[in-house]
Coordinates of C-alpha atoms and ligand atoms in Angstrom, one line a residue:
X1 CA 0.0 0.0 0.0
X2 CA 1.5 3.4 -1.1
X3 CA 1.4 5.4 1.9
X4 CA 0.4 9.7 1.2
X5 CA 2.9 11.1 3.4
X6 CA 1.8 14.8 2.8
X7 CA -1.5 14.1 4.2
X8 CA -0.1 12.0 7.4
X9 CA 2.0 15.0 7.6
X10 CA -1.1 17.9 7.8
X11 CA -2.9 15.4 9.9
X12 CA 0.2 15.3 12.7
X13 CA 0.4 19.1 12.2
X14 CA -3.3 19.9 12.8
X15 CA -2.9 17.7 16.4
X16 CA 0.5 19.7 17.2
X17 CA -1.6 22.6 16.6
X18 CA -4.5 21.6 18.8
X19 CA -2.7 20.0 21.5
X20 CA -0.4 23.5 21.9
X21 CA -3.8 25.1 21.4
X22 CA -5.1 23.5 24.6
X23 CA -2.2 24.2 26.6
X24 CA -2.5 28.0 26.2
X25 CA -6.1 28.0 27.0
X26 CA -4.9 26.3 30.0
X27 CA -2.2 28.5 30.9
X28 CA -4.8 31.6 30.6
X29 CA -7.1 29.7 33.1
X30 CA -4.6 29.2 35.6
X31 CA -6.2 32.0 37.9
X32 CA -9.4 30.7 37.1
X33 CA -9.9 26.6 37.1
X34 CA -12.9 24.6 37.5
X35 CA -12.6 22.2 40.1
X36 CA -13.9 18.6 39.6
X37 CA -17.1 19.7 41.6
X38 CA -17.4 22.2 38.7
X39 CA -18.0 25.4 40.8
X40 CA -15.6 28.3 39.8
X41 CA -12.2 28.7 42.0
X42 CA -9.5 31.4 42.2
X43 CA -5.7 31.2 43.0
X44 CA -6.1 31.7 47.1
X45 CA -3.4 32.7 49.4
X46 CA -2.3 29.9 52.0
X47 CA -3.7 30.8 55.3
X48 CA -0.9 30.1 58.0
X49 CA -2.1 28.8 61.1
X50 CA 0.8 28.6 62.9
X51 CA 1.0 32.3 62.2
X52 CA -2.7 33.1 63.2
X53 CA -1.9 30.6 66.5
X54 CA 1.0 33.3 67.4
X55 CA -1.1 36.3 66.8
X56 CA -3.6 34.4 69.0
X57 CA -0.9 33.6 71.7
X58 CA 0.4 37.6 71.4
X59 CA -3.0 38.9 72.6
X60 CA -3.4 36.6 75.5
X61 CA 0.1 37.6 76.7
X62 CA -1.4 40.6 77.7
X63 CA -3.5 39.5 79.7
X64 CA -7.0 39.4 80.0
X65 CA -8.5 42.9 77.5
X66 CA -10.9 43.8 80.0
X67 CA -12.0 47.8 79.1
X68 CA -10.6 50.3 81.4
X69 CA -7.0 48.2 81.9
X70 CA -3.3 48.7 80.6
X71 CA -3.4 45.3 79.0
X72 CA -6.2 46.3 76.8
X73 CA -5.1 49.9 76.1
X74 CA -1.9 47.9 74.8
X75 CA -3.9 45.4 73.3
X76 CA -5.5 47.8 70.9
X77 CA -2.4 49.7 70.2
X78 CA -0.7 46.3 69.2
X79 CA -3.9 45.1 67.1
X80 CA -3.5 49.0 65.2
X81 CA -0.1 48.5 64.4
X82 CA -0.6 45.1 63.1
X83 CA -3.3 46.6 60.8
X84 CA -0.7 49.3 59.8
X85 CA 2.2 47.2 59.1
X86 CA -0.1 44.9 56.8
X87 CA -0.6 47.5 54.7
X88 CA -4.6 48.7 55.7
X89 CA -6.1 51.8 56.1
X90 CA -6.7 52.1 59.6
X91 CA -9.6 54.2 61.9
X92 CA -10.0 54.0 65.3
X93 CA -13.6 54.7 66.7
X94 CA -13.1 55.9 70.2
X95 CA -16.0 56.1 72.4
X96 CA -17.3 56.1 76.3
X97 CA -20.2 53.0 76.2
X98 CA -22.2 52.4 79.3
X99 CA -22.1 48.9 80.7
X100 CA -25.1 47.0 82.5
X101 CA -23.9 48.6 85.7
X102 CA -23.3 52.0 84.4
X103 CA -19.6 51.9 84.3
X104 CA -18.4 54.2 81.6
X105 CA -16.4 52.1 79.3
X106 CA -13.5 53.5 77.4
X107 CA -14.1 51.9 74.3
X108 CA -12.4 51.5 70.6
X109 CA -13.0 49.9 67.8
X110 CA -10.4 49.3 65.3
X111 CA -11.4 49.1 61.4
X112 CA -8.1 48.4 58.5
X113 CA -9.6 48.8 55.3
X114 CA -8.2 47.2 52.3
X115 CA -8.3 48.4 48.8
X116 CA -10.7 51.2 50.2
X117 CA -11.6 53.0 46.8
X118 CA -13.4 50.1 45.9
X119 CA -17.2 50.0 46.0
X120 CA -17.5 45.8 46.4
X121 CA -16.6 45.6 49.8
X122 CA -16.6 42.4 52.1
X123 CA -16.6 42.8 56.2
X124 CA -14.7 40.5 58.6
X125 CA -15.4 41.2 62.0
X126 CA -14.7 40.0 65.5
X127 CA -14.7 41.5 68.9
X128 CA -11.4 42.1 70.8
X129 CA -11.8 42.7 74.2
X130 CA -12.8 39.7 76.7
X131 CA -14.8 39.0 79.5
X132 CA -14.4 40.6 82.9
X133 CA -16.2 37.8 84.7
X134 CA -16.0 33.7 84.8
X135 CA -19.2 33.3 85.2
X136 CA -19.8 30.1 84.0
X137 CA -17.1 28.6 86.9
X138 CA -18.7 27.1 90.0
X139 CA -17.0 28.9 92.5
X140 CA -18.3 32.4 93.4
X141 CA -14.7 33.5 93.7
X142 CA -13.3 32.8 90.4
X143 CA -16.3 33.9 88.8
X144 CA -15.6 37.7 89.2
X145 CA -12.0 37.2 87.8
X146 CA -11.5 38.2 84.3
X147 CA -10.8 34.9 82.2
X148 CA -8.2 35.3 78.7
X149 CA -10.4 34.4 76.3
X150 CA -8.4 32.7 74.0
X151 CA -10.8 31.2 72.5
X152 CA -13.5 34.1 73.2
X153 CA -11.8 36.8 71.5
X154 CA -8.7 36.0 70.5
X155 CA -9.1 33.6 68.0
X156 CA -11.2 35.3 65.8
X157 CA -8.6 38.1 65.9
X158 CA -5.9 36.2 64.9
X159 CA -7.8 34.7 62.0
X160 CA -8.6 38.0 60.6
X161 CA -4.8 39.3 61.1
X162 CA -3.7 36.3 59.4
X163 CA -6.1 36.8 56.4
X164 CA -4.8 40.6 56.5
X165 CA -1.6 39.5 56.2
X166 CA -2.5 37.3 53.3
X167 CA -4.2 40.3 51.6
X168 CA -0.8 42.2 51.6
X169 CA 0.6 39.5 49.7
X170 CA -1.6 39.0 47.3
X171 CA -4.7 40.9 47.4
X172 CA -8.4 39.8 46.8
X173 CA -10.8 41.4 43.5
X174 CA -12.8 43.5 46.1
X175 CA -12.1 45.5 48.5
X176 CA -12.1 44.0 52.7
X177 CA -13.1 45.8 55.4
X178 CA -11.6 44.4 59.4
X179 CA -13.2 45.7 61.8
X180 CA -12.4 44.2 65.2
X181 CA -15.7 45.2 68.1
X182 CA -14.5 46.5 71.2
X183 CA -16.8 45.5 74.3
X184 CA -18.8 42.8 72.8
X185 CA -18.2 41.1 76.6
X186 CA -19.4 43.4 79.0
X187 CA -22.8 42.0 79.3
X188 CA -24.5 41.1 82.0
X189 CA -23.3 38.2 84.5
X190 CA -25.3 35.5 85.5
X191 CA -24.5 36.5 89.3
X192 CA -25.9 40.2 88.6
X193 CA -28.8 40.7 91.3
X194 CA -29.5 44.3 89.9
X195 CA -32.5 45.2 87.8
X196 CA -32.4 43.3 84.1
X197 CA -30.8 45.7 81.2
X198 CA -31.4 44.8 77.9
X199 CA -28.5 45.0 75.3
X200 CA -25.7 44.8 77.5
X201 CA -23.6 42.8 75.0
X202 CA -22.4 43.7 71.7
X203 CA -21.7 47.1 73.0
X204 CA -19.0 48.4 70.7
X205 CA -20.9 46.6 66.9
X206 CA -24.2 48.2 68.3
X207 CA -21.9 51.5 68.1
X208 CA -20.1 51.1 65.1
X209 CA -23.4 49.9 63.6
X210 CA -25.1 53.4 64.4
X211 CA -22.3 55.7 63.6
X212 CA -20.4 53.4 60.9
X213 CA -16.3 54.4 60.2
X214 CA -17.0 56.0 57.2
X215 CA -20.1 57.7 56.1
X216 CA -23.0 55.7 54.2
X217 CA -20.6 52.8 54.6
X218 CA -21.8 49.3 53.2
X219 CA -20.8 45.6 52.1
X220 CA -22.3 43.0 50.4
X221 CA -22.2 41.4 53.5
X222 CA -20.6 40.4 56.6
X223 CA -18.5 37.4 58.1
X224 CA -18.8 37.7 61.8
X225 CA -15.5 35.2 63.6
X226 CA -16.3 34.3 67.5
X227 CA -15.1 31.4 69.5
X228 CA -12.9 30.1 66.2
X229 CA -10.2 28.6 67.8
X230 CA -10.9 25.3 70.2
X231 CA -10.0 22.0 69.4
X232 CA -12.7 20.1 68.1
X233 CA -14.9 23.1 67.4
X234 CA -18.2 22.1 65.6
X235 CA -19.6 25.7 63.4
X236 CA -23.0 24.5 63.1
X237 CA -25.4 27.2 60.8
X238 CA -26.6 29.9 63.4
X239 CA -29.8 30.6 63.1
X240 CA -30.0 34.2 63.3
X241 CA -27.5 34.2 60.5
X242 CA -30.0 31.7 58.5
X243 CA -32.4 33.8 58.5
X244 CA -31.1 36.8 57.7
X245 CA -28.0 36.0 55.2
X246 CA -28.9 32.1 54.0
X247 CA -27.4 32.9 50.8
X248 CA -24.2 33.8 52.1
X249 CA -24.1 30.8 54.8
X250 CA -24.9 28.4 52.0
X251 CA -21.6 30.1 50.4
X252 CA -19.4 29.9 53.3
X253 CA -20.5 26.3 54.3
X254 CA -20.2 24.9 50.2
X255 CA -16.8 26.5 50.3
X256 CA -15.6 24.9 54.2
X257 CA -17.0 21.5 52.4
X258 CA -15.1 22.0 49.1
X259 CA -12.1 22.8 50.9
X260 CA -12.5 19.2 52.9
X261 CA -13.6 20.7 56.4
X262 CA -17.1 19.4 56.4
X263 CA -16.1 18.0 60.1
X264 CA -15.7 21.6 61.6
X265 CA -18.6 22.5 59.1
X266 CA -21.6 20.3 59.4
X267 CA -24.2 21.2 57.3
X268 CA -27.2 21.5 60.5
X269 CA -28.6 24.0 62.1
X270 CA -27.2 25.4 65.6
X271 CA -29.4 27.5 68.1
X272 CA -30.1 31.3 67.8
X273 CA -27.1 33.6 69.2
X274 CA -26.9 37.1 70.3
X275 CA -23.5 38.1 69.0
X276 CA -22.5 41.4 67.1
X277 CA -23.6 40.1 63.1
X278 CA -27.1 40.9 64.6
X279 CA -26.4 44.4 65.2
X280 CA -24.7 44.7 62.1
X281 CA -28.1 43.3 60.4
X282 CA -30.7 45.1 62.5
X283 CA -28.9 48.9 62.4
X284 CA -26.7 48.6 59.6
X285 CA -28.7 46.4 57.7
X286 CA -25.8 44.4 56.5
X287 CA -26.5 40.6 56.3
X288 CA -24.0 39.0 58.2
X289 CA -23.2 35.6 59.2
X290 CA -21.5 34.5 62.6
X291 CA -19.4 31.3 62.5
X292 CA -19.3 30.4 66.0
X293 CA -18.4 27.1 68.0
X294 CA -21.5 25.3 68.6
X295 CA -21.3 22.5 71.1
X296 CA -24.8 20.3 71.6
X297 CA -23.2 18.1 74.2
X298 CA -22.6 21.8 76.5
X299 CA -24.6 23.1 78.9
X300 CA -23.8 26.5 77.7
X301 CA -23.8 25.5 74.0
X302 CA -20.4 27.3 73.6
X303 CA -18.3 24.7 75.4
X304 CA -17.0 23.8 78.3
X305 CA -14.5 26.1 78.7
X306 CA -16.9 29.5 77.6
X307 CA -16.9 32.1 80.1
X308 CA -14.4 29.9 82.3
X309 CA -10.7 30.2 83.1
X310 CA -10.2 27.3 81.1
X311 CA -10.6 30.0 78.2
X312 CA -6.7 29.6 77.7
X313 CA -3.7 28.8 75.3
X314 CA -4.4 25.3 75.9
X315 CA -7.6 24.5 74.4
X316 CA -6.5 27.0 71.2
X317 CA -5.4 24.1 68.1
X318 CA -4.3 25.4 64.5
X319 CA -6.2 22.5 63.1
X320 CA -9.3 24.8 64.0
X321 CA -8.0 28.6 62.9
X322 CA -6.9 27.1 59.2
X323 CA -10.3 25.1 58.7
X324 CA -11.9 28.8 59.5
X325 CA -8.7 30.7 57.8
X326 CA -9.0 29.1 54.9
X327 CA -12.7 28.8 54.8
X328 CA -13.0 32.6 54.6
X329 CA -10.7 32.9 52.4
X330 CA -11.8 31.0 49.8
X331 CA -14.8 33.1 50.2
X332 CA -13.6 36.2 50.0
X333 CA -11.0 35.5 46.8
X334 CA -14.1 34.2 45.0
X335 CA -15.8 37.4 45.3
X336 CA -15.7 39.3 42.1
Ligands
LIG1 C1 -24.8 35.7 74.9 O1 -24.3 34.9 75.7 C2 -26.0 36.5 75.1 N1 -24.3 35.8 73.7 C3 -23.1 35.2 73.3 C4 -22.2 36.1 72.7 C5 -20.8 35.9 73.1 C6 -20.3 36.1 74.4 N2 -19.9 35.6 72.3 C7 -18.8 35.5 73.0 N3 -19.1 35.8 74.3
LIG2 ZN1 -17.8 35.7 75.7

């Protein structure tokens, strides 16, 4: 059989042609691949967690953040700085609040903007201060000493430094706002005999809510970080959060799932929390969703060690800060 080279030759040219063809499309794509799930993924930043655990640690060496103290004057000035040196646009809201027993609290919240021109905006928020009281320890004693709130503060923090720092590097489509609350736990103790005060937590969001960093501010919506950092943590869907911002919980728990955190993540319901995202919905009218530890097996619901001195260094594990690091990032990196 007489071969026709010629036409074996245009035949291996036209599958050079398609197979180099296929590579460049590829190569365009990189920043934007389709995973084998099919949804839609960006290039993300790695969230460190050994970085966010030391951010973590670097509050809690201060002590317990307790308004009116050094530690938490030095606390904030430390959490400003951070939020400079990463490169945000930083405002300090500084305000007298009055707590459930009328002490005047010396209050700040602390806001680093990122990419701030930008009219797609994001908000990551947690509170920075911690509880005055243990309230939730047996002993009468212990229960009016201030606990560290590792966990209950801290953690969420450090997250959100960690993602700043990550934002630096490489930084998202949209512009991110981080607002750390100031006197989120001032609120009234369970030993309190005086009259009942509504509102007493969530001091500092209920402010920043009303009188917002920057005039007519708004986001497409709000991740709110509390209690991020226990090992073992369970962030069950809060209910306030469902029914207010299921869209963007749906988001948030698709992209924990895709990222293979569905343990930390499961997809059921939790109980109702006040926490600051509802004062961000209710007077700012930003839908915002809280990913909090929710325990079923607790009394509290929080865990064992909420609102206890156990509240320490040693129930804080990175496993839990990258499962939420990189949760919210993923999120926020998709946002176009
Ligand atoms: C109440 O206990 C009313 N809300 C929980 C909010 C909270 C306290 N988060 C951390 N500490
Ligand atoms: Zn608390």
């Amino acid at each position: 059989m007489k071969r026709n080279y010629p036409l074996i030759a245009a035949a291996l040219m036209l599958v050079v042609a398609i197979v180099s063809c296929g590579n460049k499309r590829q190569q365009a794509g990189a920043a934007e691949e389709v995973t084998a799930a099919g949804q839609p993924s960006v290039e993300v930043p790695v969230f460190h967690a050994d970085s966010a655990y030391r951010y973590v640690k670097e509050q809690v060496d201060f002590g317990p953040r307790v308004p009116n103290t050094a530690a938490h004057r030095a606390c904030g000035d430390y959490l400003i700085a951070k939020l400079k040196q990463f490169g945000a646009k930083v405002y300090v809201q500084e305000t007298d609040l009055v707590a459930y027993d009328n002490t005047m609290l010396k209050a700040r919240n602390i806001i680093g903007a990122f990419n701030p021109d930008s009219r797609r905006r994001v908000l990551l928020c947690a509170h920075w201060d911690s509880r005055p009281y243990a309230d939730s320890e047996r002993s009468r004693k212990k229960q009016k000493e201030p606990i560290l709130g590792a966990n209950d503060g801290a953690s969420g923090v450090g997250v959100l430094l960690e993602i700043a720092r990550q934002m630096q590097q490489q930084a998202p489509a949209i512009g991110v706002d981080i607002v750390f609350f100031d006197a989120e736990d001032y609120g009234i103790p369970s030993f309190h005999r005086g009259e009942y005060k509504p509102d007493t937590w969530c001091l500092g969001s209920q402010y920043w809510a009303r009188v917002p960093h920057v005039q007519g501010y708004n986001a497409r919506f709000g991740i709110l970080l509390d209690m991020v950092g226990g090992r073992g943590a369970t962030f069950y869907r809060e209910q306030f959060s469902q029914r207010t911002a299921s869209a963007q919980v749906k988001k948030i728990w698709d992209a924990a799932h895709r990222l293979g955190f569905s343990s930390f993540f499961p997809k059921e319901d939790g109980t109702e929390v006040t926490d600051d995202h509802v004062y961000v919905y209710s007077l700012a009218r930003i839908p915002c969703v809280d990913i909090i530890n929710y325990d079923p097996q607790s009394d509290t619901g929080f865990g064992d060690f909420w609102h206890t001195h156990d509240d320490n260094m040693d129930i804080i594990d990175p496993a839990t800060l990258n499962a939420v690091g990189r949760t919210v990032m993923e999120v926020v990196y998709n946002e176009k």
